[in-house]
Coordinates of C-alpha atoms in Angstrom, one line a residue:
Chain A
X1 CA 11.9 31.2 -19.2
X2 CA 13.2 29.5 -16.1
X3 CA 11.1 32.3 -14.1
X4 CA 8.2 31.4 -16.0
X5 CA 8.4 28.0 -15.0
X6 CA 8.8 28.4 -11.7
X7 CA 5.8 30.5 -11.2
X8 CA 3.7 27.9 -13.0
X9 CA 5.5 25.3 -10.8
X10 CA 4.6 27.6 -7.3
X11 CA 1.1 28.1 -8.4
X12 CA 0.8 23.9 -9.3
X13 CA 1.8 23.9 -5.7
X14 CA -0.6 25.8 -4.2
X15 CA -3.5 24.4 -5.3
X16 CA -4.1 26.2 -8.9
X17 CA -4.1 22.9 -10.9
X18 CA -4.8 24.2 -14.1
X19 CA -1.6 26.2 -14.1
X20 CA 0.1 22.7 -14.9
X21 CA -1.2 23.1 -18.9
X22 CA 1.3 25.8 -19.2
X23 CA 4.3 23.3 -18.0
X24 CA 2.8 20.5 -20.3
X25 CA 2.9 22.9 -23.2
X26 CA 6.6 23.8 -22.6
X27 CA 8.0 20.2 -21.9
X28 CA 5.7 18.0 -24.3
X29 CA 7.8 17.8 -27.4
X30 CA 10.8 17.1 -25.0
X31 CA 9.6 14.2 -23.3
X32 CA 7.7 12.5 -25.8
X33 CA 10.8 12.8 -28.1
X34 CA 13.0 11.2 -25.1
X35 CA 10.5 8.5 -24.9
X36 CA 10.3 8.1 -28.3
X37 CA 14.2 7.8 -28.8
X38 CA 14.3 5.3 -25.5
X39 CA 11.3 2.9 -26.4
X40 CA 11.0 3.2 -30.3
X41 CA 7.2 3.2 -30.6
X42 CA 4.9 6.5 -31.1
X43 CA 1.8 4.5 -29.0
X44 CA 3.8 3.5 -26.0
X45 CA 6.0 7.1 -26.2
X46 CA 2.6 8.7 -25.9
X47 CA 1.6 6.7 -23.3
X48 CA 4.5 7.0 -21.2
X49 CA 4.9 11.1 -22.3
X50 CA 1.7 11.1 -20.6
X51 CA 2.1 9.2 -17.6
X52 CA 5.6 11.2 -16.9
X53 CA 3.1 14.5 -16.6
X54 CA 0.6 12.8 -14.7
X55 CA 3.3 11.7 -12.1
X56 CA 4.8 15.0 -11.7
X57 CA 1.7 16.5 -11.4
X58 CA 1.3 13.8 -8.3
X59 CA 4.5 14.3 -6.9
X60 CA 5.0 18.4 -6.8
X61 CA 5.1 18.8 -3.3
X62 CA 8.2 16.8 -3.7
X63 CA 9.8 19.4 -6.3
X64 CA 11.7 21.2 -4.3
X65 CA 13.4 23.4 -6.6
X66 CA 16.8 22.7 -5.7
X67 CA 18.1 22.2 -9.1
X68 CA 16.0 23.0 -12.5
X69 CA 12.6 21.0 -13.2
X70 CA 13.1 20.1 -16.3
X71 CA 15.9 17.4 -14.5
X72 CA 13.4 16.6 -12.7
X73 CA 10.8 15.7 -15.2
X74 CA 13.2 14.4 -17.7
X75 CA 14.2 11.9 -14.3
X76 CA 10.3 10.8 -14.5
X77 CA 10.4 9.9 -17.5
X78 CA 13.5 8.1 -18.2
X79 CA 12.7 6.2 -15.1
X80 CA 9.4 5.1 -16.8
X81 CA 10.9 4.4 -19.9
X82 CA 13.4 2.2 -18.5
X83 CA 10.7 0.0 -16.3
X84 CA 8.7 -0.2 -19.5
X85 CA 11.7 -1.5 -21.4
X86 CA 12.3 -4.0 -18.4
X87 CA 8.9 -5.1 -18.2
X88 CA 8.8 -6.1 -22.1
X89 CA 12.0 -7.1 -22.0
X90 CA 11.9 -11.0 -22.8
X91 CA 13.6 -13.7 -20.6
X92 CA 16.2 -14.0 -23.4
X93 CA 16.9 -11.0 -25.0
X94 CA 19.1 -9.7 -27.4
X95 CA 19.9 -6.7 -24.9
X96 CA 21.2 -8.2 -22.7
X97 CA 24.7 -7.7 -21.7
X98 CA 27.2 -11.2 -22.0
X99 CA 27.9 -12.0 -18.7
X100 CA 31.9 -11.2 -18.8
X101 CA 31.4 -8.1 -21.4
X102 CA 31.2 -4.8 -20.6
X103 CA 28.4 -3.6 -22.5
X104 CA 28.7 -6.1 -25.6
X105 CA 25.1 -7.9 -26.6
X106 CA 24.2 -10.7 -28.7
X107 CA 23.5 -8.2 -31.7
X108 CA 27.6 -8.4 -32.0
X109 CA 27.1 -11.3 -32.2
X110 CA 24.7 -11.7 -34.9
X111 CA 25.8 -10.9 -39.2
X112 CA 23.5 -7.9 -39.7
X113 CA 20.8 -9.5 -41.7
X114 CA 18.9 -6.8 -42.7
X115 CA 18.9 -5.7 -46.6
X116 CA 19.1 -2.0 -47.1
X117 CA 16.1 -1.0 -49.4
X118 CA 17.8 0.5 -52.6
X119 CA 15.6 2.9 -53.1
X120 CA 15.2 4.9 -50.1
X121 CA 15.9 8.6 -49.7
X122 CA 19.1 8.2 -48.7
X123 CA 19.6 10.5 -46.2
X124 CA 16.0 9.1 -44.5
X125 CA 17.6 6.1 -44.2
X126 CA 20.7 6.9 -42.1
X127 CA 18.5 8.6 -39.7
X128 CA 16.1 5.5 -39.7
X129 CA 19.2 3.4 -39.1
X130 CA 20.5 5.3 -36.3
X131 CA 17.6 5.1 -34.6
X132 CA 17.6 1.2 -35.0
X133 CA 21.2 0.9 -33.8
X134 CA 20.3 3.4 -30.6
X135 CA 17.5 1.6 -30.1
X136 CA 20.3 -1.5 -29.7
X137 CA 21.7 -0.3 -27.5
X138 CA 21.5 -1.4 -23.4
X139 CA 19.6 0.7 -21.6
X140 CA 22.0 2.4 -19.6
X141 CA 24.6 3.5 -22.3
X142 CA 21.1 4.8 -24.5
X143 CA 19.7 6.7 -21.8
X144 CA 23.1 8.8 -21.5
X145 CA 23.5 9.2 -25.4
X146 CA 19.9 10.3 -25.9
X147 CA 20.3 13.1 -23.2
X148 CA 23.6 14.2 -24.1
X149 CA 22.9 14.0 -28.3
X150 CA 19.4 14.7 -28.6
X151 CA 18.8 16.7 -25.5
X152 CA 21.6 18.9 -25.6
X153 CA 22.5 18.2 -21.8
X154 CA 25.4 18.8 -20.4
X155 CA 27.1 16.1 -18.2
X156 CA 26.1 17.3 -14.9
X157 CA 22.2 17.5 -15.7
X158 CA 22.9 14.0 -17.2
X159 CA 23.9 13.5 -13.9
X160 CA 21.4 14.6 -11.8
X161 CA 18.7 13.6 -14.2
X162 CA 20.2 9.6 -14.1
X163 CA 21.1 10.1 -10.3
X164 CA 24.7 8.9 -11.4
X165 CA 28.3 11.0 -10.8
X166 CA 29.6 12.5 -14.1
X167 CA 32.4 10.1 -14.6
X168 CA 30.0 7.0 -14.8
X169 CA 27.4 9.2 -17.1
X170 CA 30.7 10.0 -19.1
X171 CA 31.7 6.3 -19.4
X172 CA 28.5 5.4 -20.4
X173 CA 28.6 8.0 -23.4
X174 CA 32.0 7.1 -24.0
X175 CA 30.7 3.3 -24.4
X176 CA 27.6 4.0 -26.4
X177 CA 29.4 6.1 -28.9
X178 CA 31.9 3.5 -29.4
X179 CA 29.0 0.5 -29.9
X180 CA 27.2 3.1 -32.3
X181 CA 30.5 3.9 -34.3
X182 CA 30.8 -0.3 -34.5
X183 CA 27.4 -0.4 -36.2
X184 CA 27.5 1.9 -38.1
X185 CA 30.4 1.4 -39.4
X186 CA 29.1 -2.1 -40.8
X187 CA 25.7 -0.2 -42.3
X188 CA 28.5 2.1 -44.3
X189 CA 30.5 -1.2 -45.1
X190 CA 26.9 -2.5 -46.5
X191 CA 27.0 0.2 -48.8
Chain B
X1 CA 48.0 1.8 -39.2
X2 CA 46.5 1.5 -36.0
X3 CA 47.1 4.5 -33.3
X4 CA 47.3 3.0 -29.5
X5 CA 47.9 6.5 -28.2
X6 CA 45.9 6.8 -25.3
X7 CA 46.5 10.6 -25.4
X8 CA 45.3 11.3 -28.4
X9 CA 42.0 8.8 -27.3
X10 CA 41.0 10.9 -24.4
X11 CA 42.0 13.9 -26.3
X12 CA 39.4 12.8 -29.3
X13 CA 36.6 12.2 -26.3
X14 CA 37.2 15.2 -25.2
X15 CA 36.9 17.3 -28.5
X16 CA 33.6 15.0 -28.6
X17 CA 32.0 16.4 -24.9
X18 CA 33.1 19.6 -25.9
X19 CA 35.8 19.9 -23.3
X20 CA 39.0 20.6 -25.1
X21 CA 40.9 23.8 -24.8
X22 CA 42.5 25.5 -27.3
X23 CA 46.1 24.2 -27.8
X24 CA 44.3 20.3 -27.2
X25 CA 42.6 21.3 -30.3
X26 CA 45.8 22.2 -32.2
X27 CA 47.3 19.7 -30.7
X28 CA 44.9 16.9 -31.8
X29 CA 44.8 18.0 -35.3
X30 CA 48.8 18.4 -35.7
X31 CA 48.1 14.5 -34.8
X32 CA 45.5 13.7 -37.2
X33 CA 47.6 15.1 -39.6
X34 CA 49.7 12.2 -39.9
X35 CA 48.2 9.6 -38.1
X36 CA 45.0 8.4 -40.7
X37 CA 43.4 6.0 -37.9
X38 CA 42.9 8.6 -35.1
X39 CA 41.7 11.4 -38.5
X40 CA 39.2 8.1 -39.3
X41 CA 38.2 7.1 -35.4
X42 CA 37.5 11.3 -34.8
X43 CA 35.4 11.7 -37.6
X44 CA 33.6 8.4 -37.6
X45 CA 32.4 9.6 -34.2
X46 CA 31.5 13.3 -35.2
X47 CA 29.3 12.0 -38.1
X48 CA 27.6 10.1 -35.5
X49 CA 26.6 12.6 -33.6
X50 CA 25.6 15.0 -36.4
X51 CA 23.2 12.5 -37.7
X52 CA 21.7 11.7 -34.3
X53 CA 21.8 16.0 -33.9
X54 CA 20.0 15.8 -37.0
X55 CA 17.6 13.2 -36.6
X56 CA 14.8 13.8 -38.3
X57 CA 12.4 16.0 -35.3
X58 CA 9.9 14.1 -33.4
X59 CA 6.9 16.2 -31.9
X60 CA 4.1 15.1 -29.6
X61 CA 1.2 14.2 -31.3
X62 CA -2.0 16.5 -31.2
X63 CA -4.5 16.7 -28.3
X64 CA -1.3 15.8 -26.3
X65 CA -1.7 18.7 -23.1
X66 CA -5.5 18.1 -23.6
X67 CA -5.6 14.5 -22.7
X68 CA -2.5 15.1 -19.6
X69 CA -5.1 17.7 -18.3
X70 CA -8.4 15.2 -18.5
X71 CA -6.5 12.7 -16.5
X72 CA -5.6 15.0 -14.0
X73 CA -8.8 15.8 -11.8
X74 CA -9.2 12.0 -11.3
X75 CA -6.0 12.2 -10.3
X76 CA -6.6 14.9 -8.0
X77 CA -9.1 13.5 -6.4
X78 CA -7.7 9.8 -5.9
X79 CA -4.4 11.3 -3.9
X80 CA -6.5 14.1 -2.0
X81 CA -6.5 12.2 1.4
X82 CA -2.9 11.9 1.6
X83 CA -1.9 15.1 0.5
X84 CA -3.8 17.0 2.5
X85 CA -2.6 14.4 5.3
X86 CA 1.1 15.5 4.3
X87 CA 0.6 19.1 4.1
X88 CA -1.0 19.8 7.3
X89 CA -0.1 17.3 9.7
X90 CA -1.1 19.5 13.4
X91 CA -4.3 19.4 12.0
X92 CA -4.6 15.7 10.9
X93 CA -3.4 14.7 14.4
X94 CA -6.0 16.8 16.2
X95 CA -8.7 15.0 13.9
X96 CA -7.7 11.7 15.1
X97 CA -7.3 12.8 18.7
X98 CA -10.8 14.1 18.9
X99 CA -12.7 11.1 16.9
X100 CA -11.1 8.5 19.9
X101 CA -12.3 10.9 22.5
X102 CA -15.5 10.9 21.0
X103 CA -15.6 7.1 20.5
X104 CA -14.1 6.4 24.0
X105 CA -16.4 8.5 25.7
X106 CA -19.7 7.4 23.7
X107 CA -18.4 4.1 24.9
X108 CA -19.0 5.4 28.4
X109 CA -21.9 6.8 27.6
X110 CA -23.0 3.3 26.6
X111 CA -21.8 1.1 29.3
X112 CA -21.7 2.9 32.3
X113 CA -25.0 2.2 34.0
X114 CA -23.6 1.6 37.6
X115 CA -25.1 4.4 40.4
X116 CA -22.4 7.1 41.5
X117 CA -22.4 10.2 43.4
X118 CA -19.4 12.7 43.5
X119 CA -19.8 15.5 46.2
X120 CA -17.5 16.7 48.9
X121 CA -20.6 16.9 51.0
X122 CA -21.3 14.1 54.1
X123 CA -24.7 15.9 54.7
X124 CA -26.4 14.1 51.7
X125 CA -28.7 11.3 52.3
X126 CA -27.7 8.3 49.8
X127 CA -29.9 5.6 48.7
X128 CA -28.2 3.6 47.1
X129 CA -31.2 0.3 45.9
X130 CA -33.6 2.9 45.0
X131 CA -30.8 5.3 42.9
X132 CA -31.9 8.2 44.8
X133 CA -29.9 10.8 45.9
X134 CA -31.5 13.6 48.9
X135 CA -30.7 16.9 50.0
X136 CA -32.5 17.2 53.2
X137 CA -34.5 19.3 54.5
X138 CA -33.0 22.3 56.4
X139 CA -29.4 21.5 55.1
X140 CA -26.8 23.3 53.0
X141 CA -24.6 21.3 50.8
X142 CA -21.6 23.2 50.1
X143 CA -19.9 22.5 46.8
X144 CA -20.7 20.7 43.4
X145 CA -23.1 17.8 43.2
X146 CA -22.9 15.6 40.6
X147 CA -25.0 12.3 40.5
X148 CA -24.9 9.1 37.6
X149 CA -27.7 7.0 36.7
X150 CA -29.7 8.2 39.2
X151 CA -32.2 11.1 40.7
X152 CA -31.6 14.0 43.1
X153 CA -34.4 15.4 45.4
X154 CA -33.3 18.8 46.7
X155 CA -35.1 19.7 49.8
X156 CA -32.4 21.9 51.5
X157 CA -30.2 23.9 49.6
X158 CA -27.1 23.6 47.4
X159 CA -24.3 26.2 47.1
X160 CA -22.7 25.1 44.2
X161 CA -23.8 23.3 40.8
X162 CA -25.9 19.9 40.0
X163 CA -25.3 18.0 37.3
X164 CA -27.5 15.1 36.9
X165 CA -26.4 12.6 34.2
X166 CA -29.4 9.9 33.3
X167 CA -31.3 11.1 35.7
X168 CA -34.3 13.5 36.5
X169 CA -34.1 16.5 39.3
X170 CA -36.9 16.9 41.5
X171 CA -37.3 20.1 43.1
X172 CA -38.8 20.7 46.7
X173 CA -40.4 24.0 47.0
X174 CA -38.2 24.9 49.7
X175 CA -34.9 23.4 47.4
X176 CA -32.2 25.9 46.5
X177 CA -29.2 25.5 43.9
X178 CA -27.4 28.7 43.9
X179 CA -25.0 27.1 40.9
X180 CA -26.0 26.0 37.6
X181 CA -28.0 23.0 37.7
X182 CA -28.3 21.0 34.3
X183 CA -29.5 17.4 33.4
X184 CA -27.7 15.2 30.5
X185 CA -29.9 13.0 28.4
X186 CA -28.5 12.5 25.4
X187 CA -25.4 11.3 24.3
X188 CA -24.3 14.0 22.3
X189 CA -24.7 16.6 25.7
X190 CA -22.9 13.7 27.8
X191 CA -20.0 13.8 25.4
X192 CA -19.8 17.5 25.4
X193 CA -19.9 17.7 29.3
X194 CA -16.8 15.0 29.4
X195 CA -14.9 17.4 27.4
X196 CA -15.4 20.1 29.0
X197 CA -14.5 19.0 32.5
X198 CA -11.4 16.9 30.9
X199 CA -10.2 19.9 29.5
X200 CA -11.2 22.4 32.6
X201 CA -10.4 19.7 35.3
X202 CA -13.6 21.0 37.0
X203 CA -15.1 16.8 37.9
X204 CA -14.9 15.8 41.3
X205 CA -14.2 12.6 42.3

């Protein structure tokens, strides 16, 4: 596989643009599922999915292969994701970190409002929820979750994908687990 | 019922990244046997990950590699300039370097109207109002003759070449040139005989 990809990467380089479907076909469900997981909405995951290819594509002389490309892609699109986020982000937002805190938001602050619906496939729902409480989460702490959870990476791609050393990337899935295991433990309170 | 232990915390995070060894493991669950809030923290935290393991797949909607691939000529074709700038440099560099010759010496071409004569020869009659340059009769010129903005009569003989730039050469029957002898008209022949002596150092001053 990782031979594969670097011969479609080498012939991207050297002029053979149509090579670059074969690299789109291998990564797509990857990085529209990261974006999907960091921004929430199919649309804008498209849309950024997209733009992550079309920036790579861009930017290959600047691949240099020194460590695997799917890093470097999942880099592209974790940095759009994040400026997306940023950009929508309103001037007061729930996201936001309390000055003081490390890492708590105003959704700890908040009684969890929302009613369960009864009738829901169980199961669905805890996914759904999960999903909602991820989405919660700051930025920082959701981009390491998602990559180690979802992705399957280990800490030192995390690394190298966030441009962070290991022991902040662990920290941050350290602190992310721990706000998810707070919320969720109120959704199983709920019950 | 709460367990401070910071042992068994870093112990649980690191049954969580996968990093535990063997007797950690044992270790750990020895622990958990009798200490309910660590058994409750561990497994609050594994479920959590299961479920998020197990969230429900997420695939990228049809057409997707179809639509990457349309945007990508435009793409191409937007960022061409400064790739090919980037990738061969020598070659961008030389570009440049030959369009401001060209300019500068069109620029020449264009204002440099004044009368001049370059020859190592003192046996050259030069008029200077009428623009007129002679070779007279019965005299050898020895060496290159090169004349601006003006004529050349040869009535004696040159060894050596004439190069008459916005000019005309008139010929006695009796004149000789045993060189080349050429005339420059146009702009694009003046530009091409600039190089050529910059890069061959062959114009006397």
């Amino acid at each position: 596989m990782e031979s594969l990809i670097n011969s479609l990467v080498t012939q991207v380089k050297s002029g053979n643009w149509e090579a670059f479907e074969g690299l789109v076909e291998i990564y797509k469900d990857k990085i529209y599922r990261l974006c999907y997981r960091m921004v929430g909405d199919r649309h804008e995951a498209e849309d950024l999915a997209q733009e992550a290819f079309v920036r790579a594509f861009v930017n290959i002389d600047k691949y240099s292969g020194s460590y695997k490309f799917s890093t470097w892609l999942y880099r592209i699109a974790t940095n759009l994701c994040i400026d997306r986020l940023r950009k929508k982000k309103p001037d007061y937002s729930m996201d936001a970190e309390i000055p003081g805190t490390e890492g708590a938001t105003l959704y700890s602050q908040v009684a969890d409002a929302d009613p369960l619906p009864e009738e829901e496939v169980e199961e669905k729902e805890k996914h759904d929820h999960l999903q909602q409480e991820i989405m919660k989460l700051p930025e920082k702490y959701r981009t390491a979750i998602l990559l180690k959870y979802i992705e399957d990476m280990s800490l030192e791609e995390i690394s190298s994908v966030m441009d962070l050393p290991v022991p902040t990337v662990k920290t941050r899935i350290h602190r992310g687990r721990e706000a998810l295991k707070k919320a969720y433990k109120k959704v199983a309170k709920s019950r | 019922m709460s367990c401070e232990s910071e042992e068994y915390m870093d112990l649980i995070d690191k049954a969580l990244d996968g990093e535990i060894t063997a007797e950690e493991q044992t270790e750990l669950e020895r622990h958990m046997e009798s200490c309910e809030s660590c058994k409750e923290h561990y497994h609050a935290l594994k479920e959590i990950i299961y479920e998020m393991k197990e969230a429900s797949p997420v695939v990228a909607p049809a057409h997707f590699t179809e639509n990457v691939m349309k945007k990508l000529p435009e793409v191409k074709k937007r960022s061409m300039p400064a790739q090919w700038i980037r990738r061969y440099p020598v070659l961008t560099a030389a570009a440049v370097f030959l369009i401001l010759m060209f300019g500068s010496v069109m620029a020449g071409w264009n204002t440099e109207n004044d009368f001049a004569v370059h020859s190592a020869a003192s046996n050259i009659k030069v008029n200077s109002a009428a623009h007129t340059v002679t070779v007279p009769k019965g005299e050898t010129v020895k060496g290159d003759l090169v004349v601006e903005n003006g004529d050349i009569k040869v009535e004696g003989k040159v060894e050596g070449n004439v190069v008459v730039i916005k000019g005309e050469k008139y010929m006695a029957s009796a004149g000789q040139i045993t060189g080349d002898s050429q005339e420059i008209h146009e702009a694009v022949e003046w530009v091409w005989y600039k190089l050529k002596t910059f890069f061959t150092g062959q114009e006397q001053k």
